[in-house]
Structure formats: structure tokens, C-alpha cells
Amino acid sequence: MTELNGSPAGPEVLRALALTNYGHFTTMAIEDGRVRGLELHLERLDRDCRLLFDVPLDLGRVRTWARRAASAAGRCAVRITVFDPLLGLANISEDAVPQVLVTVRPTPATRAEPLRVRSAVHLRDLPEVKGVGLFGALRLRREARRSGYDDVLFTDGDSALLEGSTWNIGVVRDDRVVWPAGPALAGTARALLRRAGAGTAARLTLSELAGCDAVFVTNSTLGVHPVTRVDGLVFPAGHPTVASLADLYASLPAERL
């Protein structure tokens, strides 16, 4: 399902998004009409709309359109994209009237295999914003997959860990959870876990991973998911601290959309 402001989206609208590619989004994992971190998703949408378009977003209407799209989908991921189809290269500075595109995809009931990731130096433009411009991340993900990995882990020029293509990363060191401190998107799953008291932030480099006991990723659809390889380093898939963190995330309450 693809709807713009609650109605079927025509090709001209999608063409504008594809050619201009200016906007932001969030993706919610929905099960039985409920979302973990709904408040955080909505805060992100409004904050990014004010930053990119200088106007607030009507979050009540956003919830209505997202609820309508998810109602017939069961277990699914709902992506909410905010953009203005009338803005383009020639008039990008004009006042904006942001529109809301809602798309739905099913999510599998079974968990994916642990991730094997390759590092690459990359800093997203405005890393605190979940922007629609995914060229850099997708190019590096493609290169990683064609080299035998599952995804890519971004680092800065000094090899400090930042984030993944669509996820946050964390490590277990001395039985304690540590999140990299650096410019990255504050994912809703990570934010919920940190609210629950899980882990502290610190600068982490690729070389320091050799002294870590386990590595994992978080996002709204995966929850907490193990990483078994980072470049040439191998980590366990079933570390008890990662398993406990996954159980903690699964126990967090979900809100009615």
C-alpha cells in the first residue's frame, strides 16, 4: 500500500520524490496495532519537519493515515515519509507544504541470521536526521554485500564507530553494554533501551573491538540482533548479555497507534 495524505499516491508525486529526493522519514514496526517507541517516532517526524521545512507537522493526521495503512496488514513495517512534491531544484528555497507518504511492507515472523558487517568511512549528511537521501549508505551496503558481508558499519576518519546503514551498534565489554559516542541517528530502539538503563555511551574504535565480548545492532524492526563478524573479527551469536538486552526490549510496552 502506498498512500499520500490518506489517498492513493499517483505517479507524479512519486516522480517528484524520486527526482528531488529531499525529505525525511521514520519506520515503525507494528504488531496488533501497537508500536514500541511511538512517541519517539512522532517526535522525530515533527523535529525533522521543522528542521528541513521550517514548519510543524500535524501528528494527529499522521497517526490516522498510518493507522489506516496498517489496519489491514497485520504484522508489518510502516514507513512515513515527509516531503513536498512541489519543491525541486529550481525552487527549493520556497515555503514548503509538506505531504505525508505512507508505505507498508510485511515483516517476517522469524528472526534473521546474525549479521556480518564490513566497516567503511562514512558520515551521513545531517546524521541526526533520518533523511531520504540514501545514496551513500546504499552504495556502501551494496559493496559490503558483494564482498560477502550482510551490511556496512560506518566509522569516522579516525576509525571511531558511528552507526550502520539502518541501525545503531552496541558492544558488550566486561559484561557491560556500551554505545558508541559520535554523530549518528538516535534510533528509537537504542533510545528506549537507554531509557530503561541499558548501557552508557563512550568513544569506541575498530581496534578496541578486539577487546569486546560481543557486538549487536538495534533498530525498530530487528529489535536487538547479534553481530558475529566485523571485518576480520569474530564474535559469538549467543552472548547472554545480548540475549538479556533482547528480552528487555521485547518486554517494553508498545503503544496503540
mmCIF file of C-alpha atoms in Angstrom:
data_model
loop_
_atom_site.group_PDB
_atom_site.id
_atom_site.type_symbol
_atom_site.label_atom_id
_atom_site.label_comp_id
_atom_site.label_asym_id
_atom_site.label_seq_id
_atom_site.Cartn_x
_atom_site.Cartn_y
_atom_site.Cartn_z
ATOM 1 C CA MET A 1 0.000 0.000 0.000
ATOM 2 C CA THR A 2 1.235 3.472 -0.916
ATOM 3 C CA GLU A 3 -0.863 6.463 0.096
ATOM 4 C CA LEU A 4 -0.311 10.204 0.119
ATOM 5 C CA ASN A 5 -2.273 12.025 2.824
ATOM 6 C CA GLY A 6 -4.612 9.030 3.102
ATOM 7 C CA SER A 7 -5.325 8.631 -0.638
ATOM 8 C CA PRO A 8 -3.634 6.524 -3.344
ATOM 9 C CA ALA A 9 -0.377 8.131 -4.465
ATOM 10 C CA GLY A 10 -0.150 8.939 -8.173
ATOM 11 C CA PRO A 11 2.984 8.590 -10.304
ATOM 12 C CA GLU A 12 3.648 12.343 -10.473
ATOM 13 C CA VAL A 13 4.000 12.536 -6.702
ATOM 14 C CA LEU A 14 6.389 9.589 -6.617
ATOM 15 C CA ARG A 15 8.318 11.063 -9.552
ATOM 16 C CA ALA A 16 8.841 14.283 -7.612
ATOM 17 C CA LEU A 17 10.174 12.364 -4.608
ATOM 18 C CA ALA A 18 12.492 10.269 -6.778
ATOM 19 C CA LEU A 19 13.948 13.215 -8.704
ATOM 20 C CA THR A 20 14.278 15.760 -5.907
ATOM 21 C CA ASN A 21 14.894 13.333 -3.028
ATOM 22 C CA TYR A 22 14.537 15.932 -0.272
ATOM 23 C CA GLY A 23 12.667 14.874 2.836
ATOM 24 C CA HIS A 24 12.762 12.669 5.907
ATOM 25 C CA PHE A 25 11.082 9.536 7.230
ATOM 26 C CA THR A 26 10.650 7.087 10.066
ATOM 27 C CA THR A 27 9.827 3.380 10.000
ATOM 28 C CA MET A 28 7.622 1.839 12.675
ATOM 29 C CA ALA A 29 7.351 -1.863 13.441
ATOM 30 C CA ILE A 30 3.660 -2.555 14.086
ATOM 31 C CA GLU A 31 2.111 -5.658 15.607
ATOM 32 C CA ASP A 32 -1.546 -5.886 16.628
ATOM 33 C CA GLY A 33 -1.848 -2.151 16.017
ATOM 34 C CA ARG A 34 0.853 -1.281 18.568
ATOM 35 C CA VAL A 35 4.249 0.407 18.231
ATOM 36 C CA ARG A 36 7.198 0.438 20.615
ATOM 37 C CA GLY A 37 8.519 3.950 20.912
ATOM 38 C CA LEU A 38 5.583 5.601 19.148
ATOM 39 C CA GLU A 39 6.261 8.854 20.998
ATOM 40 C CA LEU A 40 9.872 8.827 19.761
ATOM 41 C CA HIS A 41 8.829 8.205 16.153
ATOM 42 C CA LEU A 42 6.377 11.102 16.274
ATOM 43 C CA GLU A 43 8.884 13.409 17.940
ATOM 44 C CA ARG A 44 11.383 12.561 15.203
ATOM 45 C CA LEU A 45 8.894 13.340 12.452
ATOM 46 C CA ASP A 46 7.961 16.715 13.911
ATOM 47 C CA ARG A 47 11.546 17.694 14.767
ATOM 48 C CA ASP A 48 12.878 16.790 11.327
ATOM 49 C CA CYS A 49 9.966 18.515 9.589
ATOM 50 C CA ARG A 50 10.736 21.746 11.438
ATOM 51 C CA LEU A 51 14.429 21.405 10.590
ATOM 52 C CA LEU A 52 14.038 20.604 6.875
ATOM 53 C CA PHE A 53 10.843 22.532 6.063
ATOM 54 C CA ASP A 54 10.563 25.200 8.813
ATOM 55 C CA VAL A 55 7.011 24.130 9.715
ATOM 56 C CA PRO A 56 5.468 21.747 12.278
ATOM 57 C CA LEU A 57 3.777 18.501 11.281
ATOM 58 C CA ASP A 58 0.181 17.571 12.090
ATOM 59 C CA LEU A 59 0.929 14.429 14.080
ATOM 60 C CA GLY A 60 -2.730 13.593 14.644
ATOM 61 C CA ARG A 61 -3.273 13.237 10.900
ATOM 62 C CA VAL A 62 -0.046 11.280 10.560
ATOM 63 C CA ARG A 63 -1.294 8.744 13.118
ATOM 64 C CA THR A 64 -4.643 8.484 11.358
ATOM 65 C CA TRP A 65 -3.032 7.792 7.976
ATOM 66 C CA ALA A 66 -0.529 5.324 9.442
ATOM 67 C CA ARG A 67 -3.277 3.504 11.357
ATOM 68 C CA ARG A 68 -5.373 3.247 8.204
ATOM 69 C CA ALA A 69 -2.480 1.785 6.233
ATOM 70 C CA ALA A 70 -1.514 -0.707 8.936
ATOM 71 C CA SER A 71 -5.025 -1.864 9.811
ATOM 72 C CA ALA A 72 -5.190 -4.488 7.063
ATOM 73 C CA ALA A 73 -1.538 -5.509 7.140
ATOM 74 C CA GLY A 74 -1.182 -7.364 10.465
ATOM 75 C CA ARG A 75 2.474 -7.614 11.466
ATOM 76 C CA CYS A 76 4.223 -5.016 9.305
ATOM 77 C CA ALA A 77 6.621 -2.118 8.983
ATOM 78 C CA VAL A 78 5.055 1.243 8.164
ATOM 79 C CA ARG A 79 7.313 3.885 6.667
ATOM 80 C CA ILE A 80 6.154 7.505 6.953
ATOM 81 C CA THR A 81 7.935 9.817 4.510
ATOM 82 C CA VAL A 82 7.528 13.589 4.701
ATOM 83 C CA PHE A 83 8.304 15.706 1.629
ATOM 84 C CA ASP A 84 6.883 18.486 -0.545
ATOM 85 C CA PRO A 85 6.215 17.292 -4.122
ATOM 86 C CA LEU A 86 6.155 20.905 -5.376
ATOM 87 C CA LEU A 87 9.719 21.607 -4.320
ATOM 88 C CA GLY A 88 12.501 20.933 -6.816
ATOM 89 C CA LEU A 89 15.977 22.042 -7.767
ATOM 90 C CA ALA A 90 14.805 25.409 -9.070
ATOM 91 C CA ASN A 91 12.547 26.411 -6.148
ATOM 92 C CA ILE A 92 13.966 24.526 -3.156
ATOM 93 C CA SER A 93 14.056 27.748 -1.077
ATOM 94 C CA GLU A 94 10.308 28.421 -1.324
ATOM 95 C CA ASP A 95 7.914 27.963 1.594
ATOM 96 C CA ALA A 96 7.073 24.286 1.964
ATOM 97 C CA VAL A 97 3.772 22.441 2.405
ATOM 98 C CA PRO A 98 4.961 19.002 3.496
ATOM 99 C CA GLN A 99 2.936 15.952 2.468
ATOM 100 C CA VAL A 100 2.859 12.537 4.135
ATOM 101 C CA LEU A 101 3.547 9.369 2.163
ATOM 102 C CA VAL A 102 2.730 6.094 3.944
ATOM 103 C CA THR A 103 4.036 2.761 2.658
ATOM 104 C CA VAL A 104 3.633 -0.678 4.202
ATOM 105 C CA ARG A 105 5.673 -3.854 3.944
ATOM 106 C CA PRO A 106 5.283 -7.151 5.820
ATOM 107 C CA THR A 107 7.866 -8.161 8.403
ATOM 108 C CA PRO A 108 8.886 -11.800 8.788
ATOM 109 C CA ALA A 109 7.782 -13.719 11.857
ATOM 110 C CA THR A 110 11.152 -15.500 12.118
ATOM 111 C CA ARG A 111 14.343 -13.743 13.149
ATOM 112 C CA ALA A 112 17.071 -13.125 10.614
ATOM 113 C CA GLU A 113 20.528 -14.653 10.840
ATOM 114 C CA PRO A 114 23.217 -12.790 12.848
ATOM 115 C CA LEU A 115 24.873 -10.010 10.885
ATOM 116 C CA ARG A 116 28.343 -9.938 9.354
ATOM 117 C CA VAL A 117 29.381 -6.346 8.732
ATOM 118 C CA ARG A 118 32.231 -4.557 6.999
ATOM 119 C CA SER A 119 33.451 -1.161 8.142
ATOM 120 C CA ALA A 120 33.666 1.875 5.871
ATOM 121 C CA VAL A 121 34.465 5.529 6.495
ATOM 122 C CA HIS A 122 31.218 7.448 6.023
ATOM 123 C CA LEU A 123 29.411 10.316 7.749
ATOM 124 C CA ARG A 124 25.832 10.890 6.645
ATOM 125 C CA ASP A 125 24.703 14.422 5.843
ATOM 126 C CA LEU A 126 22.912 15.679 8.975
ATOM 127 C CA PRO A 127 23.339 12.345 10.785
ATOM 128 C CA GLU A 128 20.767 13.306 13.424
ATOM 129 C CA VAL A 129 18.064 13.361 10.698
ATOM 130 C CA LYS A 130 16.595 10.240 9.098
ATOM 131 C CA GLY A 131 16.801 11.725 5.617
ATOM 132 C CA VAL A 132 15.576 10.141 2.387
ATOM 133 C CA GLY A 133 18.919 10.672 0.630
ATOM 134 C CA LEU A 134 20.267 7.118 0.935
ATOM 135 C CA PHE A 135 22.792 7.037 -1.904
ATOM 136 C CA GLY A 136 25.932 6.855 0.238
ATOM 137 C CA ALA A 137 24.551 4.232 2.615
ATOM 138 C CA LEU A 138 23.168 2.059 -0.181
ATOM 139 C CA ARG A 139 26.365 2.246 -2.207
ATOM 140 C CA LEU A 140 28.409 1.047 0.761
ATOM 141 C CA ARG A 141 25.851 -1.617 1.678
ATOM 142 C CA ARG A 142 25.953 -2.909 -1.898
ATOM 143 C CA GLU A 143 29.749 -3.065 -1.835
ATOM 144 C CA ALA A 144 29.698 -4.890 1.510
ATOM 145 C CA ARG A 145 27.184 -7.465 0.328
ATOM 146 C CA ARG A 146 29.030 -8.101 -2.903
ATOM 147 C CA SER A 147 32.121 -8.773 -0.780
ATOM 148 C CA GLY A 148 30.399 -11.442 1.310
ATOM 149 C CA TYR A 149 29.079 -9.357 4.206
ATOM 150 C CA ASP A 150 25.487 -8.552 5.165
ATOM 151 C CA ASP A 151 25.783 -4.822 5.798
ATOM 152 C CA VAL A 152 28.070 -1.895 6.434
ATOM 153 C CA LEU A 153 29.257 -0.231 9.646
ATOM 154 C CA PHE A 154 30.139 3.456 9.356
ATOM 155 C CA THR A 155 33.217 4.891 11.068
ATOM 156 C CA ASP A 156 34.785 8.328 11.076
ATOM 157 C CA GLY A 157 38.239 9.128 9.706
ATOM 158 C CA ASP A 158 39.859 8.057 12.993
ATOM 159 C CA SER A 159 38.153 4.613 12.928
ATOM 160 C CA ALA A 160 35.634 5.556 15.641
ATOM 161 C CA LEU A 161 32.379 3.602 15.383
ATOM 162 C CA LEU A 162 29.297 5.635 14.389
ATOM 163 C CA GLU A 163 26.297 3.644 13.122
ATOM 164 C CA GLY A 164 25.156 1.167 10.495
ATOM 165 C CA SER A 165 23.223 1.732 7.298
ATOM 166 C CA THR A 166 19.851 1.373 9.069
ATOM 167 C CA TRP A 167 20.770 0.581 12.666
ATOM 168 C CA ASN A 168 22.674 1.601 15.763
ATOM 169 C CA ILE A 169 25.520 -0.533 17.041
ATOM 170 C CA GLY A 170 26.462 -1.509 20.578
ATOM 171 C CA VAL A 171 29.052 -3.707 22.231
ATOM 172 C CA VAL A 172 29.420 -5.763 25.382
ATOM 173 C CA ARG A 173 32.668 -5.092 27.205
ATOM 174 C CA ASP A 174 33.359 -6.582 30.639
ATOM 175 C CA ASP A 175 29.674 -7.614 30.793
ATOM 176 C CA ARG A 176 28.569 -4.003 30.335
ATOM 177 C CA VAL A 177 26.733 -2.513 27.372
ATOM 178 C CA VAL A 178 28.489 0.385 25.632
ATOM 179 C CA TRP A 179 27.063 2.536 22.826
ATOM 180 C CA PRO A 180 29.432 4.462 20.529
ATOM 181 C CA ALA A 181 29.518 8.199 21.199
ATOM 182 C CA GLY A 182 29.617 10.044 17.893
ATOM 183 C CA PRO A 183 27.440 11.714 15.253
ATOM 184 C CA ALA A 184 24.708 9.209 14.402
ATOM 185 C CA LEU A 185 20.947 8.886 14.209
ATOM 186 C CA ALA A 186 19.412 8.326 17.634
ATOM 187 C CA GLY A 187 17.421 5.191 16.806
ATOM 188 C CA THR A 188 14.185 4.557 18.661
ATOM 189 C CA ALA A 189 15.242 1.074 19.818
ATOM 190 C CA ARG A 190 18.503 2.372 21.257
ATOM 191 C CA ALA A 191 16.721 5.305 22.890
ATOM 192 C CA LEU A 192 14.184 3.002 24.551
ATOM 193 C CA LEU A 193 16.909 0.721 25.872
ATOM 194 C CA ARG A 194 18.907 3.636 27.226
ATOM 195 C CA ARG A 195 15.773 4.986 28.909
ATOM 196 C CA ALA A 196 15.466 1.584 30.567
ATOM 197 C CA GLY A 197 19.002 1.984 31.921
ATOM 198 C CA ALA A 198 20.824 -0.230 29.443
ATOM 199 C CA GLY A 199 24.350 0.931 28.770
ATOM 200 C CA THR A 200 26.449 4.050 28.630
ATOM 201 C CA ALA A 201 27.993 5.973 25.733
ATOM 202 C CA ALA A 202 31.719 6.117 25.056
ATOM 203 C CA ARG A 203 34.049 6.580 22.123
ATOM 204 C CA LEU A 204 34.833 3.202 20.535
ATOM 205 C CA THR A 205 37.255 2.447 17.746
ATOM 206 C CA LEU A 206 37.614 -0.517 15.423
ATOM 207 C CA SER A 207 40.836 -1.551 17.140
ATOM 208 C CA GLU A 208 39.051 -1.622 20.518
ATOM 209 C CA LEU A 209 36.533 -4.171 19.240
ATOM 210 C CA ALA A 210 39.140 -6.897 19.726
ATOM 211 C CA GLY A 211 38.725 -6.405 23.471
ATOM 212 C CA CYS A 212 34.913 -6.634 23.398
ATOM 213 C CA ASP A 213 32.915 -9.751 24.272
ATOM 214 C CA ALA A 214 30.021 -9.257 21.850
ATOM 215 C CA VAL A 215 28.612 -6.876 19.258
ATOM 216 C CA PHE A 216 24.974 -6.226 18.423
ATOM 217 C CA VAL A 217 22.731 -3.868 16.478
ATOM 218 C CA THR A 218 19.381 -2.281 17.262
ATOM 219 C CA ASN A 219 16.555 -0.849 15.193
ATOM 220 C CA SER A 220 12.784 -0.740 15.364
ATOM 221 C CA THR A 221 12.198 -3.808 13.168
ATOM 222 C CA LEU A 222 15.121 -6.001 14.299
ATOM 223 C CA GLY A 223 14.975 -5.105 17.972
ATOM 224 C CA VAL A 224 18.297 -6.326 19.374
ATOM 225 C CA HIS A 225 20.254 -8.504 16.948
ATOM 226 C CA PRO A 226 23.695 -10.126 17.248
ATOM 227 C CA VAL A 227 26.682 -9.376 15.044
ATOM 228 C CA THR A 228 29.059 -12.294 14.533
ATOM 229 C CA ARG A 229 31.673 -10.596 12.371
ATOM 230 C CA VAL A 230 33.127 -7.108 11.993
ATOM 231 C CA ASP A 231 35.754 -7.089 9.260
ATOM 232 C CA GLY A 232 38.100 -9.909 10.356
ATOM 233 C CA LEU A 233 36.908 -10.115 13.975
ATOM 234 C CA VAL A 234 34.517 -12.885 15.025
ATOM 235 C CA PHE A 235 32.002 -12.616 17.900
ATOM 236 C CA PRO A 236 29.546 -15.070 19.491
ATOM 237 C CA ALA A 237 25.950 -15.177 18.304
ATOM 238 C CA GLY A 238 24.523 -16.106 21.700
ATOM 239 C CA HIS A 239 26.166 -13.898 24.307
ATOM 240 C CA PRO A 240 23.992 -13.813 27.484
ATOM 241 C CA THR A 241 24.147 -10.020 27.841
ATOM 242 C CA VAL A 242 22.894 -9.542 24.272
ATOM 243 C CA ALA A 243 20.147 -12.104 24.903
ATOM 244 C CA SER A 244 19.119 -10.260 28.076
ATOM 245 C CA LEU A 245 19.064 -6.980 26.174
ATOM 246 C CA ALA A 246 16.826 -8.543 23.514
ATOM 247 C CA ASP A 247 14.484 -9.797 26.233
ATOM 248 C CA LEU A 248 14.419 -6.343 27.809
ATOM 249 C CA TYR A 249 13.479 -4.736 24.509
ATOM 250 C CA ALA A 250 10.748 -7.323 23.868
ATOM 251 C CA SER A 251 9.293 -6.626 27.327
ATOM 252 C CA LEU A 252 8.973 -2.863 26.782
ATOM 253 C CA PRO A 253 5.352 -1.742 26.389
ATOM 254 C CA ALA A 254 4.004 -0.831 22.969
ATOM 255 C CA GLU A 255 1.522 1.981 22.410
ATOM 256 C CA ARG A 256 -1.664 1.854 20.369
ATOM 257 C CA LEU A 257 -1.109 3.617 17.044
#
